[in-house]
Coordinates of C-alpha atoms in Angstrom, one line a residue:
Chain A
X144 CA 0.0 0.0 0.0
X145 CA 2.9 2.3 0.7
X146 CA 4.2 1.8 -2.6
X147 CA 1.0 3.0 -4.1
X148 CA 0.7 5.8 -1.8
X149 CA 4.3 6.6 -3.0
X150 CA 3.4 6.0 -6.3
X151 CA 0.7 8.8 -6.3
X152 CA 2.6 11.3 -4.7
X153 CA 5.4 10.9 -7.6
X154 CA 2.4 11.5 -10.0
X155 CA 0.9 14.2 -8.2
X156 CA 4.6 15.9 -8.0
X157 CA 5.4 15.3 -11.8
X158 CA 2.1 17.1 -12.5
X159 CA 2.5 20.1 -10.3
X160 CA 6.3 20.6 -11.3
X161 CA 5.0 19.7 -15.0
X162 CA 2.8 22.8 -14.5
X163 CA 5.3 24.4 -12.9
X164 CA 8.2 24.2 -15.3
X165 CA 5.3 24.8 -18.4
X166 CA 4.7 28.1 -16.7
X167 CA 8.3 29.0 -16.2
X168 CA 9.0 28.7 -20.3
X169 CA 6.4 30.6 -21.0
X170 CA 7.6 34.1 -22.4
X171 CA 6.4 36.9 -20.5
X172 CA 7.1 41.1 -22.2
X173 CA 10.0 42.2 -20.0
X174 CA 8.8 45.3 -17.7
X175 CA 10.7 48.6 -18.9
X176 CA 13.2 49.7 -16.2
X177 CA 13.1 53.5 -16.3
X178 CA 16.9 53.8 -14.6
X179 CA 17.0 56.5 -11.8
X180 CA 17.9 59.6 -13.7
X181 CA 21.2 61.5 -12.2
X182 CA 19.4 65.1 -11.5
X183 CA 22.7 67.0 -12.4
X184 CA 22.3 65.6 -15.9
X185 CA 19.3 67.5 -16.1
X186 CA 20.1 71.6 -17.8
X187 CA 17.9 73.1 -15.4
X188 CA 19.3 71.7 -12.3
X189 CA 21.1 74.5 -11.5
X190 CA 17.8 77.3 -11.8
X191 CA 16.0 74.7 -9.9
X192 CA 17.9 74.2 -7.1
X193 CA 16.7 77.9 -6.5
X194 CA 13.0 77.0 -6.1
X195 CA 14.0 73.9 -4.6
X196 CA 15.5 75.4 -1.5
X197 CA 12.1 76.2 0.0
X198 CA 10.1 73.5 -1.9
X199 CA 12.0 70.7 -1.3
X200 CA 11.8 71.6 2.4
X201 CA 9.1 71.3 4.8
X202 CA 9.5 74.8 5.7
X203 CA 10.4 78.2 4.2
X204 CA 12.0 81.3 6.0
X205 CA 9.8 85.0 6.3
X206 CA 12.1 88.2 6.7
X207 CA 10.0 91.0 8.1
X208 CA 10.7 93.8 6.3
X209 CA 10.3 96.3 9.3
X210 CA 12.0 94.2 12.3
X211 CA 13.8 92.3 9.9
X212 CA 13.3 89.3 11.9
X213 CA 12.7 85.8 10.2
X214 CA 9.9 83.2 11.3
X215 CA 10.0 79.9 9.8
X216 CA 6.8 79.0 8.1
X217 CA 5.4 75.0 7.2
X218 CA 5.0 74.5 3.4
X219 CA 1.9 73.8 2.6
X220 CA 1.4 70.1 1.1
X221 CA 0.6 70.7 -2.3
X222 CA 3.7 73.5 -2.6
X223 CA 5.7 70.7 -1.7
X224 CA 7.8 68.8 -4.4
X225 CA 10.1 65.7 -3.9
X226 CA 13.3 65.8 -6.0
X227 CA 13.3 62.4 -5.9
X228 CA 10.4 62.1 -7.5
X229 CA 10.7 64.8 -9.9
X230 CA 14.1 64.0 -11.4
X231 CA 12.3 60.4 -11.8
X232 CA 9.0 61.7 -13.5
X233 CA 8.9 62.1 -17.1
X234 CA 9.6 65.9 -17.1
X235 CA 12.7 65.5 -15.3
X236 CA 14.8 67.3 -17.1
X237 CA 12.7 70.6 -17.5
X238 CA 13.0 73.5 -15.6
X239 CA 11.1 75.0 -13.2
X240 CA 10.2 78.5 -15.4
X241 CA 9.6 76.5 -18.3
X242 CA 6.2 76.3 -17.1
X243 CA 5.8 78.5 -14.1
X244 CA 6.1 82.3 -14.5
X245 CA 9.5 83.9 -14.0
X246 CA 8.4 85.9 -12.0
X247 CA 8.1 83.7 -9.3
X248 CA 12.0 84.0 -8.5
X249 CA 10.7 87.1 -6.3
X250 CA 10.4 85.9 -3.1
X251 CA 7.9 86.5 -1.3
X252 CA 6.0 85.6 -4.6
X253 CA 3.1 88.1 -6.0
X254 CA -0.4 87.2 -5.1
X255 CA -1.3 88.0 -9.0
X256 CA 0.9 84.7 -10.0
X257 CA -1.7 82.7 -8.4
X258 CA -4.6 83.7 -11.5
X259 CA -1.5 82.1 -13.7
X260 CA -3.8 79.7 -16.0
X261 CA -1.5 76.7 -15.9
X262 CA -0.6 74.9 -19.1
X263 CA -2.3 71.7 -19.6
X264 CA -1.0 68.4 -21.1
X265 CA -1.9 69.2 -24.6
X266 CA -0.5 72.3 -25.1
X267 CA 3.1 71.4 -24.9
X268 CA 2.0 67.7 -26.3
X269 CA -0.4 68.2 -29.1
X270 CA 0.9 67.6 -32.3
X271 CA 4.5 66.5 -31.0
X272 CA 5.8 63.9 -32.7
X273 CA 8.2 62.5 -30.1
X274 CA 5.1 61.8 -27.7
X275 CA 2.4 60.7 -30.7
X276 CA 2.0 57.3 -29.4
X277 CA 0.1 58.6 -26.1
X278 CA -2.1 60.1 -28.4
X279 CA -2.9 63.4 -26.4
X280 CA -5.3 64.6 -28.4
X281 CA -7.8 61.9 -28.3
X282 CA -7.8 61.9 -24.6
X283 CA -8.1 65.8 -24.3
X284 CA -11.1 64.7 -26.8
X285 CA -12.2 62.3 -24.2
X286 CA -11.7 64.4 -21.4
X287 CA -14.0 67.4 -23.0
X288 CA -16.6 64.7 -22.6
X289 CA -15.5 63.9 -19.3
X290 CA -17.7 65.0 -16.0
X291 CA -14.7 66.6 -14.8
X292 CA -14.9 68.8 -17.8
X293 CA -18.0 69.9 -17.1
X294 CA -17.2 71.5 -13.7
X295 CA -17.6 75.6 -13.5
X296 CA -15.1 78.3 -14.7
X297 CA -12.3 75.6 -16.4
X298 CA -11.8 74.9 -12.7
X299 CA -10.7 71.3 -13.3
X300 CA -7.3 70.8 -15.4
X301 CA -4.9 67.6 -15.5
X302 CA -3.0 68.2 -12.6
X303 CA -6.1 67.9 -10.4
X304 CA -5.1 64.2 -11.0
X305 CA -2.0 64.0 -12.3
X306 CA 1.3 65.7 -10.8
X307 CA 3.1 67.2 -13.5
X308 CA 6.2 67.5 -10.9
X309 CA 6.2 63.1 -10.6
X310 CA 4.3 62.1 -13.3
X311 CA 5.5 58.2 -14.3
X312 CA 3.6 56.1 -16.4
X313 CA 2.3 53.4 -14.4
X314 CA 0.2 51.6 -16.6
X315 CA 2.6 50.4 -19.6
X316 CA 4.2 47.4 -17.7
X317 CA 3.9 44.0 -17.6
X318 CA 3.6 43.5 -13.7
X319 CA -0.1 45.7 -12.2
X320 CA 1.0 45.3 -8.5
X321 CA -1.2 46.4 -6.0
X322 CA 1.1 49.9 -6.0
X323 CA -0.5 50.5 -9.2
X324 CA -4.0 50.0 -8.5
X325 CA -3.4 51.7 -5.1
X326 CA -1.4 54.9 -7.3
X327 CA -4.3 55.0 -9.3
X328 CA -6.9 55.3 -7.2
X329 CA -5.4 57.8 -5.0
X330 CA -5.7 60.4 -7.7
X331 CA -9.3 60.2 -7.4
X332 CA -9.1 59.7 -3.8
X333 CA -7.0 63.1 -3.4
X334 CA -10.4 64.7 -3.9
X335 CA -13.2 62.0 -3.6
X336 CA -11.8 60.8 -0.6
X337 CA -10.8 64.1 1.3
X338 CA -14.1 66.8 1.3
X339 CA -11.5 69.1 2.2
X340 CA -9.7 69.2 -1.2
X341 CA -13.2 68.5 -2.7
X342 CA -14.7 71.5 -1.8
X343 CA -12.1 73.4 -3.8
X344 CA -14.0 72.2 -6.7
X345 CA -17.4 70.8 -5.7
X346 CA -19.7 71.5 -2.7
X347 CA -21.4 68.3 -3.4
X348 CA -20.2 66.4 -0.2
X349 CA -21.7 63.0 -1.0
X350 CA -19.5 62.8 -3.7
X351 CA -16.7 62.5 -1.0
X352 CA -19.0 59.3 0.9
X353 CA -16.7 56.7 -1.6
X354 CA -17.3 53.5 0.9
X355 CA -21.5 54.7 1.0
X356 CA -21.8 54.9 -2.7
X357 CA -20.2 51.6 -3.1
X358 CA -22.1 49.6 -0.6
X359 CA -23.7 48.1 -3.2
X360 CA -20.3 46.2 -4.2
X361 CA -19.7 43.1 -3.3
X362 CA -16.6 42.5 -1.1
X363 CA -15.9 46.0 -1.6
X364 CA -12.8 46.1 0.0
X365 CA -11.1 43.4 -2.6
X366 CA -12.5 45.7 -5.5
X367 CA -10.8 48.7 -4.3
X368 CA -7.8 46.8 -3.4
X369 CA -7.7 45.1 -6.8
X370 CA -9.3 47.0 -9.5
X371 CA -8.9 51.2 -10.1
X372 CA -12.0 53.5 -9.9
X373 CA -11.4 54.0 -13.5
X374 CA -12.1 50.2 -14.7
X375 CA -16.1 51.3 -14.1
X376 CA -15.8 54.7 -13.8
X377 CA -14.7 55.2 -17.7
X378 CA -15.3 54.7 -21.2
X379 CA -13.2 52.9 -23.0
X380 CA -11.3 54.0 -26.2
X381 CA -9.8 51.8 -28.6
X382 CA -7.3 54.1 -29.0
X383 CA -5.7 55.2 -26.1
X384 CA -4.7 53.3 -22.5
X385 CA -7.0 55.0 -20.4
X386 CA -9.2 57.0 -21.5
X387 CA -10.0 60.1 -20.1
X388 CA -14.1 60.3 -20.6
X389 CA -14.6 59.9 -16.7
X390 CA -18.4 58.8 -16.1
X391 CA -20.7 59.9 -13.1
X392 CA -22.2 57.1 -11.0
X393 CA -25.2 56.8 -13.7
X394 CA -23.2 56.1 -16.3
X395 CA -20.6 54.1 -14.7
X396 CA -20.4 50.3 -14.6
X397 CA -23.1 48.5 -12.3
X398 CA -23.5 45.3 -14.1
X399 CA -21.0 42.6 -12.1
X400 CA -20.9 40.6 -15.2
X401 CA -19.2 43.2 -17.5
X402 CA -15.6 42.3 -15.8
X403 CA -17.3 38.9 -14.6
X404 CA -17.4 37.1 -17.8
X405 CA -15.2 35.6 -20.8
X406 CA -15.2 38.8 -22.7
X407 CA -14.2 40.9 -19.8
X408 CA -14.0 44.5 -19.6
X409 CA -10.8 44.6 -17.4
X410 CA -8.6 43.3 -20.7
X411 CA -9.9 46.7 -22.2
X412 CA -9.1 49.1 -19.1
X413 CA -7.0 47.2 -16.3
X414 CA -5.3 45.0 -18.3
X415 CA -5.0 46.7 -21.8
X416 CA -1.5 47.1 -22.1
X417 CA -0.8 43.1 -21.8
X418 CA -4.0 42.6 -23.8
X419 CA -2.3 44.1 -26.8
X420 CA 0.7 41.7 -26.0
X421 CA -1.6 38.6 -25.6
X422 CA -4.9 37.5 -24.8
X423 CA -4.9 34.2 -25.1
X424 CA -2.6 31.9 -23.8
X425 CA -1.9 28.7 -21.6
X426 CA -5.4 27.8 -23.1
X427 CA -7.1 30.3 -20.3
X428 CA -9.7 32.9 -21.6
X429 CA -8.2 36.4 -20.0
X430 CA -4.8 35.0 -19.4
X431 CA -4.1 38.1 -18.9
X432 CA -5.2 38.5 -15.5
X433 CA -3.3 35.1 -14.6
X434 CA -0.1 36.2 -15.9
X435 CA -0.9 39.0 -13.0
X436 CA -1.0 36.5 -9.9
X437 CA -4.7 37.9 -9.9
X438 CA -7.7 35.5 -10.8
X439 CA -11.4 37.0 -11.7
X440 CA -14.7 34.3 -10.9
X441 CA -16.2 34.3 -14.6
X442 CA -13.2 35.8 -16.3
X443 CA -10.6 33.0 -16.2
X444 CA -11.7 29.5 -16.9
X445 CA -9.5 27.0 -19.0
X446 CA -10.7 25.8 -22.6
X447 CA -9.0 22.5 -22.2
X448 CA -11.2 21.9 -18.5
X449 CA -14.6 23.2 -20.2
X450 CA -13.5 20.5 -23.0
X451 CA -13.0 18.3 -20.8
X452 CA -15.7 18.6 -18.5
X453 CA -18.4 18.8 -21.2
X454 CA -16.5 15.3 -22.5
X455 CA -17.0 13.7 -19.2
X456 CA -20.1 14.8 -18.2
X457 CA -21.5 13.7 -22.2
X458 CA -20.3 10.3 -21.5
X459 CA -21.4 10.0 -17.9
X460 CA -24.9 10.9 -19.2
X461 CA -24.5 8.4 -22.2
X462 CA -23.0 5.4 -20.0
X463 CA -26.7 6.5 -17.3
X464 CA -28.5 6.0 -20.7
X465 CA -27.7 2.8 -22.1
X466 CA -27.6 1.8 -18.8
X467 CA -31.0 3.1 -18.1
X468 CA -32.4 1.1 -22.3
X469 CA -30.8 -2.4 -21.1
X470 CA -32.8 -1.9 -17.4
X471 CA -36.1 -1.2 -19.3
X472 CA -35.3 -3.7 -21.4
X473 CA -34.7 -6.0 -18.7
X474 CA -37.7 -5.2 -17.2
X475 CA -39.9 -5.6 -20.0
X476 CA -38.8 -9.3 -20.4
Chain B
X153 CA -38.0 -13.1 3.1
X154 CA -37.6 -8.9 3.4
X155 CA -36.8 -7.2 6.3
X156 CA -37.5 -3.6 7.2
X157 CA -34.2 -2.0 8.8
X158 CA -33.6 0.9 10.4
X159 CA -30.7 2.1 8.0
X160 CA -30.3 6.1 8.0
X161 CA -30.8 7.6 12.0
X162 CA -32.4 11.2 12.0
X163 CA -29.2 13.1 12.0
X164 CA -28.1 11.8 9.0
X165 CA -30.7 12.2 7.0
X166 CA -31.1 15.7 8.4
X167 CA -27.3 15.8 7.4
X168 CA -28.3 14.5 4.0
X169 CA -31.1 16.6 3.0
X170 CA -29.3 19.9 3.8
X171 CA -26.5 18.4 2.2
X172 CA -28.3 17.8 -0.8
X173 CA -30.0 21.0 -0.4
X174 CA -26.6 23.3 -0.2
X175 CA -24.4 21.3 -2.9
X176 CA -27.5 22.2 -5.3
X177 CA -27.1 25.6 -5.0
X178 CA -23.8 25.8 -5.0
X179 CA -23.7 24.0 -7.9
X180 CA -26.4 25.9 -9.9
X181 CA -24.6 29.6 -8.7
X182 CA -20.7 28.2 -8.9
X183 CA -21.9 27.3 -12.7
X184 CA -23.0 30.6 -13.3
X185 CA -20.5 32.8 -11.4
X186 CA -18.0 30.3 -13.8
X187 CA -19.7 30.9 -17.2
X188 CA -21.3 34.4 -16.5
X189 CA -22.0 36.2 -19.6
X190 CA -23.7 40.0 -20.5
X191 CA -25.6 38.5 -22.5
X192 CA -27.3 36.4 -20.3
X193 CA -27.5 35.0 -16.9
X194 CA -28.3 31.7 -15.5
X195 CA -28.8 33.5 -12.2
X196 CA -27.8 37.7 -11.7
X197 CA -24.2 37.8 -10.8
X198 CA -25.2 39.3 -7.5
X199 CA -27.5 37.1 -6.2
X200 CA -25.3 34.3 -7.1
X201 CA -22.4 35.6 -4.9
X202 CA -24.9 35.9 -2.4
X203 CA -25.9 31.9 -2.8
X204 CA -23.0 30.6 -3.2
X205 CA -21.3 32.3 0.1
X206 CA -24.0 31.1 1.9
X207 CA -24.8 27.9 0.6
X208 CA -20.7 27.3 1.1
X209 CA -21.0 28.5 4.6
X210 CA -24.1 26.6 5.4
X211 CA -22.5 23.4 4.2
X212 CA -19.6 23.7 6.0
X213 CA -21.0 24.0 9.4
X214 CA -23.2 21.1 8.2
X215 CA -20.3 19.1 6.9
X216 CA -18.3 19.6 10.6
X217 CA -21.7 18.2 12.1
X218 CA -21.7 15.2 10.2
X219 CA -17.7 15.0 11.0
X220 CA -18.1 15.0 14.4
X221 CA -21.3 12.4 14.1
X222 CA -18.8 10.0 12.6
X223 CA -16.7 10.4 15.1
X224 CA -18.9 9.7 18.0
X225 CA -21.5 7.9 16.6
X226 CA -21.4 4.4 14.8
X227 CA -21.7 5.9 11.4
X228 CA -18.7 6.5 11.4
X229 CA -17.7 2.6 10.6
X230 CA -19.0 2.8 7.4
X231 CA -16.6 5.1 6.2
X232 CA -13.4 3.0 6.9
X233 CA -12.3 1.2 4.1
X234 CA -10.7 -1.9 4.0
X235 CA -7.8 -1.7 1.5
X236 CA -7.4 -5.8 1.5
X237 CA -9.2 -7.6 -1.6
X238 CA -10.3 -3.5 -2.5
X239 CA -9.7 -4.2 -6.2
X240 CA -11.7 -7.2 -6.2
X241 CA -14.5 -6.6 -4.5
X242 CA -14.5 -2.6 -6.6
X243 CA -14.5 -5.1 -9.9
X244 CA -17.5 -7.5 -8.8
X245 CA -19.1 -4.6 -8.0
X246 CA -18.7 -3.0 -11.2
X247 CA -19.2 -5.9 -13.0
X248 CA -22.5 -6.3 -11.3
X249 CA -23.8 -3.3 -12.0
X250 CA -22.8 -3.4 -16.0
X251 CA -23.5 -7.1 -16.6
X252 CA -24.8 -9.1 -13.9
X253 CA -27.8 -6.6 -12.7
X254 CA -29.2 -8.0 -16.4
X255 CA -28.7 -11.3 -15.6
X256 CA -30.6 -11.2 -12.3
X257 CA -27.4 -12.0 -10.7
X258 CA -27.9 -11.8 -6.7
X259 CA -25.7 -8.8 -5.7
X260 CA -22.0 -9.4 -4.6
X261 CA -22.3 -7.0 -1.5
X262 CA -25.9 -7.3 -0.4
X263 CA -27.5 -4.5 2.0
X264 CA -27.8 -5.6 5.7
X265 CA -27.5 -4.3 8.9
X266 CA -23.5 -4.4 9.2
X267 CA -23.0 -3.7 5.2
X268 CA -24.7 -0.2 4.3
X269 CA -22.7 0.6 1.4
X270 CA -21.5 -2.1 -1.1
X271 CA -17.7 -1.3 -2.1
X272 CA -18.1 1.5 -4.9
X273 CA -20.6 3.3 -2.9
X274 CA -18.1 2.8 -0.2
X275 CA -14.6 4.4 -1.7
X276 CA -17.1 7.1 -3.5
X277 CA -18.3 8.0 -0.3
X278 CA -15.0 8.6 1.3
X279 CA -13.3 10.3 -1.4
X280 CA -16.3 12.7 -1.8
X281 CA -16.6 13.8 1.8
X282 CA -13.3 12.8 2.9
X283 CA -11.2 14.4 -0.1
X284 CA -13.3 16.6 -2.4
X285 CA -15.7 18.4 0.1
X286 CA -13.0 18.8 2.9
X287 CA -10.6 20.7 -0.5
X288 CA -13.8 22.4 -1.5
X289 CA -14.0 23.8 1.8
X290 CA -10.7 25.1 2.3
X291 CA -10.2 26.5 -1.3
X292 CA -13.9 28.4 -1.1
X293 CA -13.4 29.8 2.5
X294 CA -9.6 30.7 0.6
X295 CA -11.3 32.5 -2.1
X296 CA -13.7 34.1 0.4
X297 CA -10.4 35.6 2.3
X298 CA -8.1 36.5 -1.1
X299 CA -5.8 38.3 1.2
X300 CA -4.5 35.0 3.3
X301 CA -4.0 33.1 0.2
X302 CA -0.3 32.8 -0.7
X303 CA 0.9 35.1 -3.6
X304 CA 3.1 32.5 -5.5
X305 CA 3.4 29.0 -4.6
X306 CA 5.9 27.3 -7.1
X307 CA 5.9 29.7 -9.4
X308 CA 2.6 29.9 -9.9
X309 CA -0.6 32.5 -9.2
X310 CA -1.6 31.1 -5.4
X311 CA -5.1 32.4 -5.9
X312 CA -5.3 31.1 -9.6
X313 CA -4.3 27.7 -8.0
X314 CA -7.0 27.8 -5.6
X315 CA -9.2 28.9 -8.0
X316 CA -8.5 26.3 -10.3
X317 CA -8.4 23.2 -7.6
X318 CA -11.9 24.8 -6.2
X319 CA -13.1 24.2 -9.8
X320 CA -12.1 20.8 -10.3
X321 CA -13.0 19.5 -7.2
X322 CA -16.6 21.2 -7.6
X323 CA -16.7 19.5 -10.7
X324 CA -15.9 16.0 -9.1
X325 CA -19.2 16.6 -6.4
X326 CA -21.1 17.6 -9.7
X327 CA -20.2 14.2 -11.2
X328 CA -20.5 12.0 -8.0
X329 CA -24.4 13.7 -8.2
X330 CA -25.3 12.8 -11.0
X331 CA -24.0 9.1 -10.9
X332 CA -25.4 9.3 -7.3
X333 CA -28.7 10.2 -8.2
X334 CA -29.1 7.5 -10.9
X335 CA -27.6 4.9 -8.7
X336 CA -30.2 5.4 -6.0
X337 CA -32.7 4.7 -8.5
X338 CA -31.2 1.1 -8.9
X339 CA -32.8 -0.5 -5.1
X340 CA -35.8 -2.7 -5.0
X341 CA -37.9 0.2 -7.0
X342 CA -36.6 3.2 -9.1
X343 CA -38.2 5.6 -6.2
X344 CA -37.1 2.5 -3.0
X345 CA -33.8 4.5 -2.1
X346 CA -34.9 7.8 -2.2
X347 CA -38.2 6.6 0.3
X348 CA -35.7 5.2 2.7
X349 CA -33.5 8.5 2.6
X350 CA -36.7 10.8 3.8
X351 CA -38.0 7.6 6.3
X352 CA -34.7 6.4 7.9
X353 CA -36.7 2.6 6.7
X354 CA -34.8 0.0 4.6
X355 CA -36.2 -3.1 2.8
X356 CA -33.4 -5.8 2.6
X357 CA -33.6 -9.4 1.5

């Protein structure tokens, strides 16, 4: 009996390290390493360095102009920038007047600056050939359509969500960790999730009440953890990654089934980038999503198991059939 | 001569009809959370979530009851299988059923009071509620708590895994149901077993 035992266990080893060594010569894209840029490389580091003194810091230094005493003031969060972050963002090597008014290198800085209509993505990216592939002017198309876009005196502009002074691309990779999904959502979070920056914008409180308006989710927290607000919250464009046609709660996804199912909307919002590089493979509909450590109840089943099953089950039925003619034949004689 | 027996004590048929009851629907809602479509829905997405969490919980609790019946009860004997002579008597039990039922050949493993389940019923039995249910259990209350399933295990997607060994062993109850179900139909009448299943009541030779 021990034998046997044995015998199974070898079998049921050889299987799993089958399965395991298929997976493992399976070619997945490579994830692009964006190397750590050396800030000195960059042409404005030197003119930035002067901005960067306060706004690097967590503080900046008053003079009084009378007593001539100084008082150290905190920076307000969203003065604040990171060099880190910045020299590793894609407009790393830009300097900080390139898109901020001169005139800000008067300290303590005119009140008038802050009427300064900021650029917005497509102005320095429309019609550049060297960033065509985003395709910036199909999402400022979709964000004209966008609720945001609708929101009082131009109020809204792309750095409401993203931060010109880190902006990465998160979503072309191979890899969607939970960083990703967690990065994503904060941006809408920043306001959504904070009344205090919402109100900025939008008196509209309930639109803060994120866990309320979802109660209707199921196992809400493992959405949030897992999928970005975006995945139901906007259209999708053939086109572009992400599009940029953000929906209101009437319009956004309710229907469980439209990620829940073989022809799932995740491969066109979460997981577009590897959709483009596969969606089909190890026989598993959305593989996709499996080549992500991540698994989606209606989204991922095998072909060769439904085969399978369907064979079984087909001839389990036939066998119960003949079985069943020879019994009422039996009994007839 | 027939005799009535006493063969299925209250518990267990209690056991058996919630059982019964529970594997249904989680059957009917894991098949449609599996295959859900747009298009159209066996049962609505939600509502099958709903079911199937707590059908699975339901059964569980009902499951650990039974468990602990075997243990302390005598019902528990049935379920130990006696590896010596298995393949023989698994072959003249299979050769009953496909040949010698038509033949009006006596049965090689007759129903009495010490003999409830002839061998195949037996080793089906045990590997449905000792291996497939127990694996069921673990992978669905795993796939109810995502966040304490392992991230990788050899290389490969720990929740897929689960997922995946949830699937086949669901499929494996489905299939012991059906071949159950038309089994029971083969006792003294089409309609005998499933009698003695509601009234505890057995008619043996």
């Amino acid at each position: 009996m021990r034998s046997k035992f044995a015998s199974l266990l070898f079998i049921f080893f050889f299987i799993l390290f089958g399965l395991v060594s298929q997976n493992g010569n399976c070619k997945t894209p490579k994830t692009p390493v964006q190397s750590a840029n050396n800030p000195e490389d960059s042409p404005s580091y030197e003119d930035n360095q002067f901005c960067l003194r306060c706004h690097a810091s967590g503080y900046f230094v008053l003079t009084s102009e009378i007593s001539g005493k100084q008082k150290k003031q905190a920076m307000p969060d969203n003065f604040r920038i990171f060099p880190e972050k910045f020299y590793n963002g894609v407009h790393w090597q830009f300097g900080c007047t390139d898109c901020h008014s001169s005139e800000y290198h008067t300290f303590p800085h005119a009140a008038e600056l802050r009427f300064d209509v900021p650029f917005a993505c497509i102005d320095c990216h429309g019609g550049d050939e060297a960033t065509a592939k985003y395709h910036f002017e199909e999402i400022q198309v979709e964000y004209e359509k966008s609720v945001h876009a609708k929101l009082p005196n131009d109020e809204f502009n792309c750095w409401k969500c993203h931060d010109p002074h880190s902006y990465a691309p998160l979503a072309r990779r191979d890899t969607l960790t939970t960083d990703f999904v967690v990065s994503s959502n904060q941006m809408c979070l920043k306001c959504h999730g904070n009344f205090d920056v919402f109100q900025l914008l939008s008196e509209k409180k309930e639109l803060t009440e994120v866990v309320k308006n979802h109660s209707w989710l199921p196992n809400q927290a493992l959405h949030f953890r897992s999928v970005r607000c975006l995945e139901c919250h906007s259209a999708q464009n053939q086109d572009i990654l992400i599009s940029h046609n953000i929906m209101p709660k009437d319009s956004a996804v309710h229907d469980c089934v439209r990620c829940h199912s073989g022809n799932s909307l995740l491969m066109g919002t979460l997981y577009k980038f590897r959709t483009v590089e596969s969606r089909k493979s190890y026989g598993f509909v959305n593989a996709a999503i499996i080549d992500n450590n991540s698994y989606v109840i209606g989204a991922n089943h095998s072909r060769f198991m439904n085969i399978s099953g369907i064979i079984i089950i087909i001839m389990t039925l036939l066998a119960i059939a003949i079985h069943t003619i020879f019994r009422i034949r039996k009994s007839k004689n | 001569m027939s005799e009535n027996i006493y063969f299925y004590p209250l518990w267990t048929r209690i056991w058996h009809g919630f059982n019964a009851v529970f594997c249904l629907l989680l059957i009917f809602s894991g098949f449609s959370l599996q295959y859900s479509n747009p298009e159209f829905s066996f049962i609505n997405f939600r509502l099958a979530v709903s079911m199937h969490n707590f059908s699975g919980i339901a059964l569980t609790i009902s499951y650990l009851l039974f468990f602990t019946g075997n243990i302390f009860t005598e019902n528990g004997k049935y379920y130990r299988l006696k590896f010596k002579g298995l393949r023989m008597r698994l072959w003249k039990q299979l050769r009953y059923y496909a040949y010698g039922f038509f033949l009006n050949e006596k049965s090689p493993f007759p129903v009495s009071k010490t003999n409830k389940f002839n061998p195949l019923q037996q080793i089906s039995y045990i590997v449905a509620t000792y291996l497939a249910l127990p694996l069921l259990f673990v992978t669905g209350w795993a796939l109810m708590f995502p966040e304490f399933i392992l991230k990788q295990f050899l290389g490969i997607s720990g929740i897929f895994l689960t997922a995946q060994l949830h699937v086949v062993m669901a499929f494996l109850i489905t299939l012991f149901l059906i071949i159950h179900l038309y089994v029971s139909t083969m006792g003294k009448s089409p309609l005998s077993n499933f009698k003695s299943i509601i009234t505890g009541w057995q008619k043996v030779h």
